[in-house]
Coordinates of N, CA and C in Angstrom, one line a residue:
M55 N 7.8 3.2 12.3 CA 7.3 2.3 11.3 C 6.2 1.4 11.9
N56 N 5.1 1.2 11.1 CA 4.1 0.3 11.6 C 4.3 -1.0 10.9
N57 N 4.0 -2.1 11.6 CA 4.4 -3.5 11.1 C 3.4 -3.9 10.0
V58 N 3.9 -3.9 8.7 CA 3.1 -4.2 7.6 C 3.9 -5.0 6.6
S59 N 3.3 -6.0 6.0 CA 3.9 -6.8 4.9 C 3.0 -6.7 3.7
V60 N 3.6 -6.4 2.5 CA 2.8 -6.2 1.3 C 3.1 -7.2 0.3
K61 N 2.1 -7.8 -0.3 CA 2.2 -8.7 -1.5 C 1.9 -7.9 -2.7
C62 N 2.8 -7.8 -3.7 CA 2.6 -7.0 -4.8 C 3.1 -7.6 -6.1
Y63 N 2.5 -7.1 -7.2 CA 3.0 -7.5 -8.5 C 4.3 -6.6 -8.8
S64 N 5.3 -7.2 -9.3 CA 6.5 -6.4 -9.6 C 7.0 -6.8 -11.0
G65 N 6.9 -5.9 -11.9 CA 7.4 -6.1 -13.3 C 8.9 -5.9 -13.3
H66 N 9.3 -4.8 -14.0 CA 10.7 -4.5 -14.1 C 11.2 -3.8 -12.8
T67 N 10.3 -3.3 -11.9 CA 10.8 -2.7 -10.6 C 9.9 -3.3 -9.5
Y68 N 10.5 -3.3 -8.3 CA 9.8 -3.8 -7.1 C 8.7 -2.8 -6.8
A69 N 7.6 -3.3 -6.1 CA 6.5 -2.5 -5.7 C 5.8 -1.8 -6.8
G70 N 5.6 -2.6 -7.9 CA 4.8 -2.1 -9.0 C 3.4 -1.9 -8.8
E71 N 2.7 -2.9 -8.1 CA 1.3 -2.8 -7.9 C 0.9 -3.7 -6.7
P72 N 0.5 -3.1 -5.5 CA 0.2 -3.9 -4.4 C -1.1 -4.7 -4.6
R73 N -1.1 -5.9 -4.2 CA -2.3 -6.8 -4.3 C -3.0 -7.1 -3.0
S74 N -2.2 -7.2 -1.9 CA -2.8 -7.4 -0.6 C -1.7 -7.0 0.4
F75 N -2.2 -6.8 1.7 CA -1.2 -6.5 2.7 C -1.7 -7.1 4.1
W76 N -0.7 -7.4 4.9 CA -0.9 -7.9 6.3 C -0.6 -6.7 7.2
W77 N -1.6 -6.4 8.1 CA -1.5 -5.2 9.0 C -2.3 -5.6 10.3
G78 N -1.6 -5.5 11.4 CA -2.3 -5.8 12.7 C -2.8 -7.2 12.7
G79 N -2.1 -8.2 12.1 CA -2.5 -9.6 12.1 C -3.6 -9.9 11.2
V80 N -4.0 -9.0 10.3 CA -5.1 -9.2 9.4 C -4.7 -9.0 8.0
E81 N -5.1 -9.9 7.1 CA -4.8 -9.7 5.6 C -5.9 -8.9 5.0
Y82 N -5.5 -7.8 4.3 CA -6.5 -7.0 3.5 C -6.2 -7.2 2.0
K83 N -7.2 -7.6 1.3 CA -7.0 -7.8 -0.2 C -7.4 -6.5 -0.8
I84 N -6.7 -6.0 -1.8 CA -6.9 -4.8 -2.4 C -7.9 -4.9 -3.6
K85 N -9.0 -4.2 -3.5 CA -10.0 -4.2 -4.5 C -9.7 -3.2 -5.7
E86 N -9.1 -2.1 -5.3 CA -8.9 -1.0 -6.3 C -7.7 -0.1 -5.8
I87 N -6.9 0.3 -6.8 CA -5.9 1.3 -6.6 C -6.5 2.6 -7.1
E88 N -6.8 3.5 -6.2 CA -7.5 4.8 -6.6 C -6.4 5.7 -7.2
K89 N -5.2 5.7 -6.7 CA -4.2 6.6 -7.1 C -2.8 6.0 -6.8
S90 N -1.9 6.3 -7.7 CA -0.5 5.9 -7.4 C 0.4 7.1 -7.8
W91 N 1.5 7.3 -7.1 CA 2.4 8.3 -7.4 C 3.8 8.1 -6.8
Q92 N 4.8 8.7 -7.4 CA 6.2 8.6 -6.9 C 6.7 9.9 -6.3
E93 N 7.5 9.8 -5.3 CA 8.2 10.9 -4.8 C 9.7 10.5 -4.7
P94 N 10.6 11.3 -4.5 CA 12.0 10.9 -4.5 C 12.2 9.8 -3.4
G95 N 12.6 8.6 -3.9 CA 12.9 7.5 -3.0 C 11.7 6.7 -2.5
E96 N 10.4 7.1 -2.9 CA 9.2 6.5 -2.4 C 8.2 6.2 -3.5
R97 N 7.4 5.2 -3.3 CA 6.3 4.9 -4.1 C 5.0 4.9 -3.2
H98 N 4.0 5.5 -3.7 CA 2.8 5.7 -2.9 C 1.6 5.1 -3.6
F99 N 0.6 4.6 -2.8 CA -0.6 4.0 -3.4 C -1.8 4.3 -2.5
L100 N -2.8 4.9 -3.0 CA -4.1 5.0 -2.3 C -5.0 3.9 -2.7
V101 N -5.3 3.0 -1.8 CA -6.0 1.8 -2.2 C -7.3 1.6 -1.4
V102 N -8.2 0.8 -2.0 CA -9.5 0.5 -1.4 C -9.4 -1.0 -1.2
T103 N -9.6 -1.5 0.1 CA -9.6 -2.9 0.3 C -11.0 -3.6 0.0
E104 N -11.0 -4.9 0.0 CA -12.3 -5.6 -0.2 C -13.4 -5.3 0.8
D105 N -13.0 -4.9 2.0 CA -14.0 -4.5 3.0 C -14.1 -2.9 3.1
N106 N -13.7 -2.3 2.0 CA -14.0 -0.8 1.7 C -13.2 0.1 2.7
K107 N -12.1 -0.3 3.2 CA -11.2 0.6 3.9 C -10.4 1.3 2.9
L108 N -10.1 2.6 3.1 CA -9.3 3.4 2.3 C -8.0 3.6 3.0
C109 N -6.9 3.1 2.3 CA -5.6 3.1 3.0 C -4.5 3.7 2.0
K110 N -3.5 4.3 2.6 CA -2.3 4.8 1.9 C -1.2 3.9 2.2
L111 N -0.6 3.2 1.2 CA 0.6 2.4 1.3 C 1.7 3.2 0.8
C112 N 2.9 3.1 1.4 CA 4.1 3.8 1.0 C 5.3 2.8 1.1
Y113 N 6.0 2.7 0.0 CA 7.3 1.9 0.0 C 8.5 2.8 0.0
N114 N 9.3 2.8 1.0 CA 10.5 3.5 1.1 C 11.6 2.7 0.5
E115 N 12.1 3.1 -0.7 CA 13.1 2.3 -1.4 C 14.5 2.2 -0.7
A116 N 14.9 3.3 0.0 CA 16.2 3.3 0.7 C 16.2 2.3 1.9
K117 N 15.1 2.3 2.6 CA 14.9 1.4 3.8 C 14.3 0.1 3.4
Q118 N 13.8 -0.1 2.2 CA 13.2 -1.3 1.7 C 12.1 -1.7 2.7
Q119 N 11.2 -0.7 3.0 CA 10.2 -0.8 4.0 C 8.9 -0.2 3.6
W120 N 7.8 -0.9 4.0 CA 6.5 -0.5 3.7 C 5.9 0.2 4.9
S121 N 5.0 1.1 4.8 CA 4.2 1.7 5.8 C 2.7 1.8 5.3
V122 N 1.8 1.8 6.2 CA 0.4 1.9 5.9 C -0.3 2.8 6.8
F123 N -1.3 3.6 6.3 CA -2.1 4.5 7.1 C -3.5 4.4 6.6
E124 N -4.5 4.2 7.6 CA -5.9 4.2 7.2 C -6.3 5.6 7.0
V125 N -7.0 5.9 5.9 CA -7.5 7.3 5.6 C -9.0 7.3 5.9
V126 N -9.3 8.4 6.7 CA -10.7 8.6 7.1 C -11.4 9.4 6.0
R127 N -12.5 8.8 5.5 CA -13.3 9.5 4.5 C -14.2 10.5 5.2
R128 N -14.4 11.7 4.6 CA -15.3 12.7 5.2 C -16.5 12.8 4.4

């Protein structure tokens, strides 16, 4: 697991829409959610930060844990 903390909007379920995340001691504010999808036990978000990083956020419901990966654009 990579050490990440996510601030998100949660309506009727947790992890409804991420708004920002702390990763590596830096807060990244989310400018846009390009894509979101669910897999069994997980919620995934492909997001663009205000400094134009493309990242994939994943919430594991069983572990109640977030992970983040920076996506390299080609």
